[in-house]
mmCIF file with all atom_site columns, C-alpha atoms in Angstrom:
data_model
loop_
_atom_site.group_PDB
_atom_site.id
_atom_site.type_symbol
_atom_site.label_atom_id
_atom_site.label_alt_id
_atom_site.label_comp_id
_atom_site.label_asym_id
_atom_site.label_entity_id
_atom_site.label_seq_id
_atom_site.pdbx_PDB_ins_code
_atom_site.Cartn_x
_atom_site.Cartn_y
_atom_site.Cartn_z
_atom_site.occupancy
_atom_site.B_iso_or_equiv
_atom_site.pdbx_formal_charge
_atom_site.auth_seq_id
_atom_site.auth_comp_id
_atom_site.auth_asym_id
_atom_site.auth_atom_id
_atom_site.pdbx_PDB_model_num
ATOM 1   C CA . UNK F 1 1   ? 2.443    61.655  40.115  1.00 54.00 ? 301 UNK F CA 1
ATOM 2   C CA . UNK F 1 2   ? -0.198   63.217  38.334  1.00 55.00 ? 302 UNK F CA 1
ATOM 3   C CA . UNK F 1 3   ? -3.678   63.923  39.667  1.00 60.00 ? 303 UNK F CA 1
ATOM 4   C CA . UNK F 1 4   ? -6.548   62.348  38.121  1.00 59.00 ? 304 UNK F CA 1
ATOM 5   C CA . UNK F 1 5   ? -9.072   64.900  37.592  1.00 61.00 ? 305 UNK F CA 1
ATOM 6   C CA . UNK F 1 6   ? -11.449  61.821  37.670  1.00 58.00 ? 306 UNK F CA 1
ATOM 7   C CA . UNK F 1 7   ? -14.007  60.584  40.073  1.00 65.00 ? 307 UNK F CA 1
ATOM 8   C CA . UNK F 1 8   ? -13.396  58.424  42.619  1.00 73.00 ? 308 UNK F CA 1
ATOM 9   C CA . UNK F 1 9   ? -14.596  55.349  43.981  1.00 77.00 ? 309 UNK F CA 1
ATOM 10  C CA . UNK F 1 10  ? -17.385  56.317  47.098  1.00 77.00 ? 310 UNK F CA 1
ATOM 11  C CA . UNK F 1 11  ? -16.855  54.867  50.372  1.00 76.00 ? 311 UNK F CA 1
ATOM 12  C CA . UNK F 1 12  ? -19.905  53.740  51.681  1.00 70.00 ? 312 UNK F CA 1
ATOM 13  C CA . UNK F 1 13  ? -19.907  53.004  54.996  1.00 69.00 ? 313 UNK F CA 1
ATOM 14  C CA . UNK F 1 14  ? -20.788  48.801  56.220  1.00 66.00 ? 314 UNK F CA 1
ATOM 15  C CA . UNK F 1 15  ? -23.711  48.119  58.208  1.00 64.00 ? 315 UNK F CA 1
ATOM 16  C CA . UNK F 1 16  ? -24.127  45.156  59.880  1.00 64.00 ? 316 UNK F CA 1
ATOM 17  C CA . UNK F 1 17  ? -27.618  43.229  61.010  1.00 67.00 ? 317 UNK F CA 1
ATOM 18  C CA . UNK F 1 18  ? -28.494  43.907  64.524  1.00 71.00 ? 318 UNK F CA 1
ATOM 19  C CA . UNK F 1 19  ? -26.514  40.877  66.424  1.00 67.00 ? 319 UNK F CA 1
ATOM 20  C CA . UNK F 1 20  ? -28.488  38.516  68.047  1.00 75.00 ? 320 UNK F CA 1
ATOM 21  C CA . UNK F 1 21  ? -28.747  37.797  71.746  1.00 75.00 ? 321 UNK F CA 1
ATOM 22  C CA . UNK F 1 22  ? -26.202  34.984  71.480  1.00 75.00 ? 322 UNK F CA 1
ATOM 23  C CA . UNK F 1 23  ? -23.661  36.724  69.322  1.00 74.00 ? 323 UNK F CA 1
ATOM 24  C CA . UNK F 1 24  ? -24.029  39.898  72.085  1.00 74.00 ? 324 UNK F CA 1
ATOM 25  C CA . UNK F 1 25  ? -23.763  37.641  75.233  1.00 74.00 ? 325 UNK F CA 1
ATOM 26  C CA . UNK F 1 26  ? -20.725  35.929  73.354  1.00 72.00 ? 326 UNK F CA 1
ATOM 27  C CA . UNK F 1 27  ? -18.716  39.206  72.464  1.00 75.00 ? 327 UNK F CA 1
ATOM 28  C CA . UNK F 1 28  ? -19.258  40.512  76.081  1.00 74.00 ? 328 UNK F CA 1
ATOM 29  C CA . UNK F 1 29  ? -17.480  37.143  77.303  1.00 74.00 ? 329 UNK F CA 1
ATOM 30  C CA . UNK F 1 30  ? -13.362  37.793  78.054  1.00 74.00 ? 330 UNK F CA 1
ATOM 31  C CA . UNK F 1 31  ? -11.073  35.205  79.180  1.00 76.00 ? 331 UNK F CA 1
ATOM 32  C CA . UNK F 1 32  ? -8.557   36.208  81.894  1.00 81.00 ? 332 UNK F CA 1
ATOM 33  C CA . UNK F 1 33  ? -5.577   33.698  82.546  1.00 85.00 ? 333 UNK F CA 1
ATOM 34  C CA . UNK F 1 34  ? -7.113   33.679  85.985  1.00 88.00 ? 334 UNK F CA 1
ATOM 35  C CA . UNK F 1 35  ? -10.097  32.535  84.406  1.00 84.00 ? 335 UNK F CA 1
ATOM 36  C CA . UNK F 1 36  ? -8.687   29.811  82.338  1.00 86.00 ? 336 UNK F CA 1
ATOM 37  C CA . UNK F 1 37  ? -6.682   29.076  85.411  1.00 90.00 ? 337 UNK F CA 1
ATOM 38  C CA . UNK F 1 38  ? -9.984   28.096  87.731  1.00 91.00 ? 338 UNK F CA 1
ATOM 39  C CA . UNK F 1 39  ? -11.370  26.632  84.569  1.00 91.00 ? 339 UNK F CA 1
ATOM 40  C CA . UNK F 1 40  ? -8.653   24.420  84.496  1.00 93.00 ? 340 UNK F CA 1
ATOM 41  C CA . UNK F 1 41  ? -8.590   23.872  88.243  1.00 94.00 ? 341 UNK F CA 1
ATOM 42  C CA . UNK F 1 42  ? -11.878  22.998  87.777  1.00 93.00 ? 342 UNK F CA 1
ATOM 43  C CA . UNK F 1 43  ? -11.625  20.211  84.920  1.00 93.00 ? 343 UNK F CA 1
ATOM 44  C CA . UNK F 1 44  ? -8.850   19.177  86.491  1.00 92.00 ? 344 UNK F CA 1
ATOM 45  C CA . UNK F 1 45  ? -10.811  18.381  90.286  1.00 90.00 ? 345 UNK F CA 1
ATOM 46  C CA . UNK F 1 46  ? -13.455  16.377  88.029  1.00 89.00 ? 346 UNK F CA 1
ATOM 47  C CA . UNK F 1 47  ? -11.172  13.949  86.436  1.00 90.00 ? 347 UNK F CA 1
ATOM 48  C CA . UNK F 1 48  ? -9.430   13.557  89.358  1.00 90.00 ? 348 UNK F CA 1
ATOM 49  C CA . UNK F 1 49  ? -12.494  13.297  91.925  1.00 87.00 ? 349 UNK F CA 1
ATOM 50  C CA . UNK F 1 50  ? -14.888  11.058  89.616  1.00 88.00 ? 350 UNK F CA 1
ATOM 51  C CA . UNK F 1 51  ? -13.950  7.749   90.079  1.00 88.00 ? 351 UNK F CA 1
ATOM 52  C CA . UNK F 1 52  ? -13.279  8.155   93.247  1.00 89.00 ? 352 UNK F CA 1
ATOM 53  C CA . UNK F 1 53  ? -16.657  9.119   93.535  1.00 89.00 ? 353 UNK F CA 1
ATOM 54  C CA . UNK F 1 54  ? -17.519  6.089   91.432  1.00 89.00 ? 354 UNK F CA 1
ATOM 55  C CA . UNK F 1 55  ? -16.157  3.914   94.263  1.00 91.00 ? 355 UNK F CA 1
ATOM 56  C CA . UNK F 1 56  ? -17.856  6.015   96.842  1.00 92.00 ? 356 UNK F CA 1
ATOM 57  C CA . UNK F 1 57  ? -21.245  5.392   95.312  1.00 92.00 ? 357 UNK F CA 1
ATOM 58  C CA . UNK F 1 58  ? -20.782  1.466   94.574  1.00 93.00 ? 358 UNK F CA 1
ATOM 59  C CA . UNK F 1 59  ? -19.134  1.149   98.210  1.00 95.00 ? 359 UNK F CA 1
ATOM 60  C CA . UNK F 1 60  ? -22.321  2.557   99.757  1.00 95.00 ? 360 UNK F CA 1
ATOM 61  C CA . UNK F 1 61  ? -24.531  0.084   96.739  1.00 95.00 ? 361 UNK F CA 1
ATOM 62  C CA . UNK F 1 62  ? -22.966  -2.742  98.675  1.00 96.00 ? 362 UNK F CA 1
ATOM 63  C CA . UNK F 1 63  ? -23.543  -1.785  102.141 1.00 97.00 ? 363 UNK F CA 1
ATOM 64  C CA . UNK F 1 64  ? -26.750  -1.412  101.329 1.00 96.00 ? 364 UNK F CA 1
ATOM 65  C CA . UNK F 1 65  ? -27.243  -4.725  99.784  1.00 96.00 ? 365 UNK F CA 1
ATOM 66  C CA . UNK F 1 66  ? -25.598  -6.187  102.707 1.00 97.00 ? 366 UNK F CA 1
ATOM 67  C CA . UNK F 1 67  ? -27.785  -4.429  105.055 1.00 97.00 ? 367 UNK F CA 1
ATOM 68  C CA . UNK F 1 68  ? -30.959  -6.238  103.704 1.00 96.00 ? 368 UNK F CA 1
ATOM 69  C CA . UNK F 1 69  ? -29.204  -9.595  103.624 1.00 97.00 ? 369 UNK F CA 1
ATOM 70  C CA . UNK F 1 70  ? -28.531  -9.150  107.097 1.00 97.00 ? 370 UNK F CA 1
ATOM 71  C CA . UNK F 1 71  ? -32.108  -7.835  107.632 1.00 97.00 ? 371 UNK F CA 1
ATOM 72  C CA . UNK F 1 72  ? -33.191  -10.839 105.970 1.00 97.00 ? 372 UNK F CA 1
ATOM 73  C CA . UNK F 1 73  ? -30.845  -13.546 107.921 1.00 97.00 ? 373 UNK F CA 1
ATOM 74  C CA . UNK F 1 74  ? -32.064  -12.011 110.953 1.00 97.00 ? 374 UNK F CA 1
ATOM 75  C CA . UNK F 1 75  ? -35.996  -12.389 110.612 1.00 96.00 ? 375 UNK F CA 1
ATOM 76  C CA . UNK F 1 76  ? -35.202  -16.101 109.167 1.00 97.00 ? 376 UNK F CA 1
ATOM 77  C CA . UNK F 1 77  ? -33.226  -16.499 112.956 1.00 97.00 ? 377 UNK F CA 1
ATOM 78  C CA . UNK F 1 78  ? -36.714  -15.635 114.661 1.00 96.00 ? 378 UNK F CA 1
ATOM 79  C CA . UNK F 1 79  ? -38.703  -17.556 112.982 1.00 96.00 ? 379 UNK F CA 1
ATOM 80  C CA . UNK F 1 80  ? -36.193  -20.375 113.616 1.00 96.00 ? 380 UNK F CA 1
ATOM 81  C CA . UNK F 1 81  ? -36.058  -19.622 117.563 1.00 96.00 ? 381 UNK F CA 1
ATOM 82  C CA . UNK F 1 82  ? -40.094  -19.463 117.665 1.00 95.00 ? 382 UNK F CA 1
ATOM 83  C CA . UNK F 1 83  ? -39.964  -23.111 115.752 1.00 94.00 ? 383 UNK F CA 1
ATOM 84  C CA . UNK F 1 84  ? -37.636  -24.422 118.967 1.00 95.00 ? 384 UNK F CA 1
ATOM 85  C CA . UNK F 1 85  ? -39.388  -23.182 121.534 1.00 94.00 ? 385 UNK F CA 1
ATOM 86  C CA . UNK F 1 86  ? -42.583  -25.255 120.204 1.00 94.00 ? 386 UNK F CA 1
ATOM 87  C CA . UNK F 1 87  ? -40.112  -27.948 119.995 1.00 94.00 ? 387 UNK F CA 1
ATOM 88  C CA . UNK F 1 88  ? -39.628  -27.839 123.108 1.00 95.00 ? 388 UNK F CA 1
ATOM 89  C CA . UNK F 1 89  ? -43.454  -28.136 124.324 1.00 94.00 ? 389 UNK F CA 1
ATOM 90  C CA . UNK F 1 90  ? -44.562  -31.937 124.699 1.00 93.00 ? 390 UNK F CA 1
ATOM 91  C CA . UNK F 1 91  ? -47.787  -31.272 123.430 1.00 93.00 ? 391 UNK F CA 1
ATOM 92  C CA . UNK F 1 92  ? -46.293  -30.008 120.221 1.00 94.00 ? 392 UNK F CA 1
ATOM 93  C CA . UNK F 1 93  ? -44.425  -33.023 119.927 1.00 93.00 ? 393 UNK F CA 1
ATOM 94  C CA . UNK F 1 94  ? -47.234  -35.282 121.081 1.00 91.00 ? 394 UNK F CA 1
ATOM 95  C CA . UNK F 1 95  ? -49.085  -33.783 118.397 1.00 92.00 ? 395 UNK F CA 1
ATOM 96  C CA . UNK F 1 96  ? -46.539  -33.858 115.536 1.00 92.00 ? 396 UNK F CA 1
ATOM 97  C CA . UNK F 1 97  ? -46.043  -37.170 116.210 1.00 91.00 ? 397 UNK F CA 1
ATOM 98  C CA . UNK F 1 98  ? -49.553  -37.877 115.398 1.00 89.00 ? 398 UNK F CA 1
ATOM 99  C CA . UNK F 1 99  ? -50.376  -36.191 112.386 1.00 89.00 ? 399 UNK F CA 1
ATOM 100 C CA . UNK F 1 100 ? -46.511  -36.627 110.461 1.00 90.00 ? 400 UNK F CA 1
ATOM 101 C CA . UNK F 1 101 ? -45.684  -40.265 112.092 1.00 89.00 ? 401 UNK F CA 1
ATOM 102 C CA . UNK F 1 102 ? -49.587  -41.476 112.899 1.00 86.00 ? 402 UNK F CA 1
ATOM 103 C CA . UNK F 1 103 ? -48.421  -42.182 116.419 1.00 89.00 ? 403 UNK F CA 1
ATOM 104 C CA . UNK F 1 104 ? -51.363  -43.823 118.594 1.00 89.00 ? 404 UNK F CA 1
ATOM 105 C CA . UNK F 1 105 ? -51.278  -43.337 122.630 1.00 89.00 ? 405 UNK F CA 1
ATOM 106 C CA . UNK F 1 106 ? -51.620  -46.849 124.346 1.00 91.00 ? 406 UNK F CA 1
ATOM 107 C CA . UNK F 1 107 ? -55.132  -48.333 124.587 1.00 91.00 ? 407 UNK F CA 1
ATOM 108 C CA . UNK F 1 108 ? -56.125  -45.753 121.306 1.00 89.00 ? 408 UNK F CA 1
ATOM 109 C CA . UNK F 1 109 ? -57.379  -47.460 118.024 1.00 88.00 ? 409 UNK F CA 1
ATOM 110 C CA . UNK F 1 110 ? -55.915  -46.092 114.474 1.00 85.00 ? 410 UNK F CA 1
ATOM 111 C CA . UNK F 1 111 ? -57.795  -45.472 111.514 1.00 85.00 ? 411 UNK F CA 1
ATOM 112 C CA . UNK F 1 112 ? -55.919  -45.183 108.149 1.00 82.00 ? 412 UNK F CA 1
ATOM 113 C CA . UNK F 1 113 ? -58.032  -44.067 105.551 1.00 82.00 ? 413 UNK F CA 1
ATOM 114 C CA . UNK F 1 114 ? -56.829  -44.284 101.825 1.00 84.00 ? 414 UNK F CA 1
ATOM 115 C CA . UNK F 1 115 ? -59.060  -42.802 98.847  1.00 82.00 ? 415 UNK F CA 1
ATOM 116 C CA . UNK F 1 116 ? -58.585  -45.321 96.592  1.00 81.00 ? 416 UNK F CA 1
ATOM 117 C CA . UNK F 1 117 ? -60.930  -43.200 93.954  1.00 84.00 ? 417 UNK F CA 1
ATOM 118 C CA . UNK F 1 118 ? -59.174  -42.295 90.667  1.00 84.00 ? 418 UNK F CA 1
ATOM 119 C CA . UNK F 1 119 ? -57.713  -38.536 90.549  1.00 82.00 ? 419 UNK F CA 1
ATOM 120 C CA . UNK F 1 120 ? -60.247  -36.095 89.213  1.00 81.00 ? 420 UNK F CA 1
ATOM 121 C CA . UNK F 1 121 ? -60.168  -35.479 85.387  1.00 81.00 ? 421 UNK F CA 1
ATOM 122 C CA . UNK F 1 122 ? -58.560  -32.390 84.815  1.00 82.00 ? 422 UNK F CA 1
ATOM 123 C CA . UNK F 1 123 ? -60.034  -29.723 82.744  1.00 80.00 ? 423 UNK F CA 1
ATOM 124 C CA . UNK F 1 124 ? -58.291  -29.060 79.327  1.00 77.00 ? 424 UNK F CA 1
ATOM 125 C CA . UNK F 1 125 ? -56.643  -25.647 79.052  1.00 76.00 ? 425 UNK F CA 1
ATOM 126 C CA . UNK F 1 126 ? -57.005  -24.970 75.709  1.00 77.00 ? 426 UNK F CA 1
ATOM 127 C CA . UNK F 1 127 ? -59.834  -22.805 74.424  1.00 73.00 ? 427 UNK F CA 1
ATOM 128 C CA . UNK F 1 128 ? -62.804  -24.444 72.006  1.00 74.00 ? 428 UNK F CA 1
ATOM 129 C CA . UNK F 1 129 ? -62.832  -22.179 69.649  1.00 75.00 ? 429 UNK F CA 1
ATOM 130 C CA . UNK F 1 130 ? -60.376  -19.767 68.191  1.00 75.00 ? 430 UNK F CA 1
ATOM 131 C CA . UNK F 1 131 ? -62.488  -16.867 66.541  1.00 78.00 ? 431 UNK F CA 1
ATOM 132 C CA . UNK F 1 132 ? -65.405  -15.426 68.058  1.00 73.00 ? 432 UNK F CA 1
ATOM 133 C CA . UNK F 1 133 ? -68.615  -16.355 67.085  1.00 73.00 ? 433 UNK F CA 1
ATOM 134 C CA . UNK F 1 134 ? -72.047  -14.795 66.576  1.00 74.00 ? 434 UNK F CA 1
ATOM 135 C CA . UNK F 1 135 ? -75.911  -15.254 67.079  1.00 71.00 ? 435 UNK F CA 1
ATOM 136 C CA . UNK F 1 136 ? -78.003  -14.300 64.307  1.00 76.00 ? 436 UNK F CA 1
ATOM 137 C CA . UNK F 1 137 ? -80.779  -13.951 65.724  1.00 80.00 ? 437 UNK F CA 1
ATOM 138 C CA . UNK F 1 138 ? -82.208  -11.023 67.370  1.00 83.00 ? 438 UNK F CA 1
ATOM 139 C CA . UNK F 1 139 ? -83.181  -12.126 71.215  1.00 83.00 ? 439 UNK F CA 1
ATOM 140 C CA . UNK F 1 140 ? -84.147  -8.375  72.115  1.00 86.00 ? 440 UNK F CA 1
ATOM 141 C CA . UNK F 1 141 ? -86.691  -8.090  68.769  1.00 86.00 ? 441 UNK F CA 1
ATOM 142 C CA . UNK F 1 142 ? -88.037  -11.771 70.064  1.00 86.00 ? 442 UNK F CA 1
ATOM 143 C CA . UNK F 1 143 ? -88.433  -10.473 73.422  1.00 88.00 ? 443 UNK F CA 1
ATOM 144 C CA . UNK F 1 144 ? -90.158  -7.845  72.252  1.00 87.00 ? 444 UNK F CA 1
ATOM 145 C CA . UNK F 1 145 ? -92.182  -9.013  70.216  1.00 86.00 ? 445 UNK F CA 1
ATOM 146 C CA . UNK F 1 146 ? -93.437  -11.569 72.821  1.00 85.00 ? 446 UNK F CA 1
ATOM 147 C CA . UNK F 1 147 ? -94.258  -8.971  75.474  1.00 84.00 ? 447 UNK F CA 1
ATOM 148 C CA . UNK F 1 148 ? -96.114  -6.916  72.841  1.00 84.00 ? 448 UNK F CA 1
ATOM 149 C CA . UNK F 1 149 ? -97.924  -10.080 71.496  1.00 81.00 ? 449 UNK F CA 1
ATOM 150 C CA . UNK F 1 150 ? -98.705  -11.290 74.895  1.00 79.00 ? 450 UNK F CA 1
ATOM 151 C CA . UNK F 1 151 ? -100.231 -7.770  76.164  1.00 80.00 ? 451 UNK F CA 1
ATOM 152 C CA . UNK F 1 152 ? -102.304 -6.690  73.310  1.00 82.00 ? 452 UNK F CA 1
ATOM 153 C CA . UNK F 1 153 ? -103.787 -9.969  72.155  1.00 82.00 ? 453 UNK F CA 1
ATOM 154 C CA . UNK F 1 154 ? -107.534 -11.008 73.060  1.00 83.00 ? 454 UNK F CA 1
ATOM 155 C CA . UNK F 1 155 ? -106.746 -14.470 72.364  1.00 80.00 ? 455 UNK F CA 1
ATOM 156 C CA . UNK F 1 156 ? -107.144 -16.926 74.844  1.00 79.00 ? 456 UNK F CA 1
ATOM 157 C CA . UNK F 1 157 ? -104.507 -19.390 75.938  1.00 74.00 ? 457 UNK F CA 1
ATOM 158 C CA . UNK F 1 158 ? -105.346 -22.284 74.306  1.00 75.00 ? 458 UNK F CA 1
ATOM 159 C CA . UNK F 1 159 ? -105.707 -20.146 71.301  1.00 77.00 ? 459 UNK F CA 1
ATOM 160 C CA . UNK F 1 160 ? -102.100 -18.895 71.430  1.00 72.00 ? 460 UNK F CA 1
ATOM 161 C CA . UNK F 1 161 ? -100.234 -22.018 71.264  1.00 68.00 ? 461 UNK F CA 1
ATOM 162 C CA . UNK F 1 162 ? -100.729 -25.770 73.104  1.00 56.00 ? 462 UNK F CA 1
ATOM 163 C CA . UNK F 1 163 ? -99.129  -25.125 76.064  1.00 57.00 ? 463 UNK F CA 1
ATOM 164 C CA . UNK F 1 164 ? -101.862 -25.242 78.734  1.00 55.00 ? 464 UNK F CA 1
ATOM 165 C CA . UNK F 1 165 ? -102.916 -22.567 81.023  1.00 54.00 ? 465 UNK F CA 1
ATOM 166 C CA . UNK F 1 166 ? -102.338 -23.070 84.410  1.00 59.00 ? 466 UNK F CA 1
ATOM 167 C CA . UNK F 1 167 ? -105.221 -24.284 86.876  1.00 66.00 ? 467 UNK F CA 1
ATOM 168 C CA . UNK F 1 168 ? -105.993 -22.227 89.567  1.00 65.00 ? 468 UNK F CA 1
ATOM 169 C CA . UNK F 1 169 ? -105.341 -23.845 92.961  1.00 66.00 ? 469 UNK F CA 1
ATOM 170 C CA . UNK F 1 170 ? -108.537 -25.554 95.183  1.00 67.00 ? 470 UNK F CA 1
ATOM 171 C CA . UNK F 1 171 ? -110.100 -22.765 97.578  1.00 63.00 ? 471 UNK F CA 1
ATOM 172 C CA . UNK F 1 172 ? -111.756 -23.936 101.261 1.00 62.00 ? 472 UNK F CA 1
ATOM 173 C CA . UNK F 1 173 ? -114.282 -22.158 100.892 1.00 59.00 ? 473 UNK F CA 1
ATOM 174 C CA . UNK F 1 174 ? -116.338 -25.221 102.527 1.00 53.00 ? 474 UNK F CA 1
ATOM 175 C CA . UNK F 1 175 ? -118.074 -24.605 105.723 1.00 50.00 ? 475 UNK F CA 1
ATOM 176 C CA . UNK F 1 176 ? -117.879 -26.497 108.717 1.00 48.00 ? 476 UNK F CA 1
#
């Protein structure tokens, strides 16, 4: 083959951007079979494990819930035992007997009482108004305007309006 006495293409050599902290982290990473073994292993122990897990955590749920119910049962059997043993006083009874039955001892007199009044009217829920309303008129100007008037007027009171001024009470100023 002949030469060619002409030029040649250049080879110019690639570069490449600086790789980011990902891409280096990821290039350092090699798998060993002993790595995807454990990895495996690994996987493997979760599917496995979960649900027994699952039943684990609902088992322990249910203790729990019967825990309480038995917590509960158990305060509701005190207060049941207390309730006996003031069955058992005679007082208690006596006393029951009066106020639930309107039991009388011998030689007592009764006294029923029945309110024969009508029930009280009840007061009606619903609102009297359903937007908000306004004063126009302004009660701090007024007030003002009184105290100001009041203070700084030389008027008398009969001058200032027909309401009369009050009269001063008798003194005892008489000697004996």
């Amino acid at each position: 083959m002949p030469k060619q006495s002409g030029p040649r293409t250049k080879r110019v050599a690639a570069s490449f951007d600086e790789p980011t902290q990902t891409g280096r982290w990821l290039r350092g990473l090699h798998f060993s079979a002993f790595s995807l073994v454990m990895m495996g292993a690994v996987v493997l122990a979760v599917v496995i494990l979960a649900p027994s897990l699952q039943g684990f955590l609902a088992q322990r749920q249910q203790i729990a819930d019967q825990q309480k119910a038995v917590d509960q049962l158990s305060a509701q059997v005190d207060a049941l035992k207390g309730q006996r043993a003031r069955w058992n006083d005679p007082s208690y009874i006596r006393a029951q007997a009066r106020d639930r039955l309107y039991y009388v001892m011998p030689g007592e007199v009764s006294y029923l009482v029945i309110d024969d009044r009508p029930p009280a009217a009840t007061k009606d829920p619903t609102p009297v108004s359903s937007k908000l309303q306004k004063t126009h008129t302004d009660w701090v100007g007024s007030l003002f305007g009184s105290l100001m008037g009041a203070g700084l007027t030389d008027a008398t009171p009969a001058q200032l309006g027909s309401t009369p001024a009050p009269t001063p009470p008798p003194s005892n100023t008489g000697g004996k």
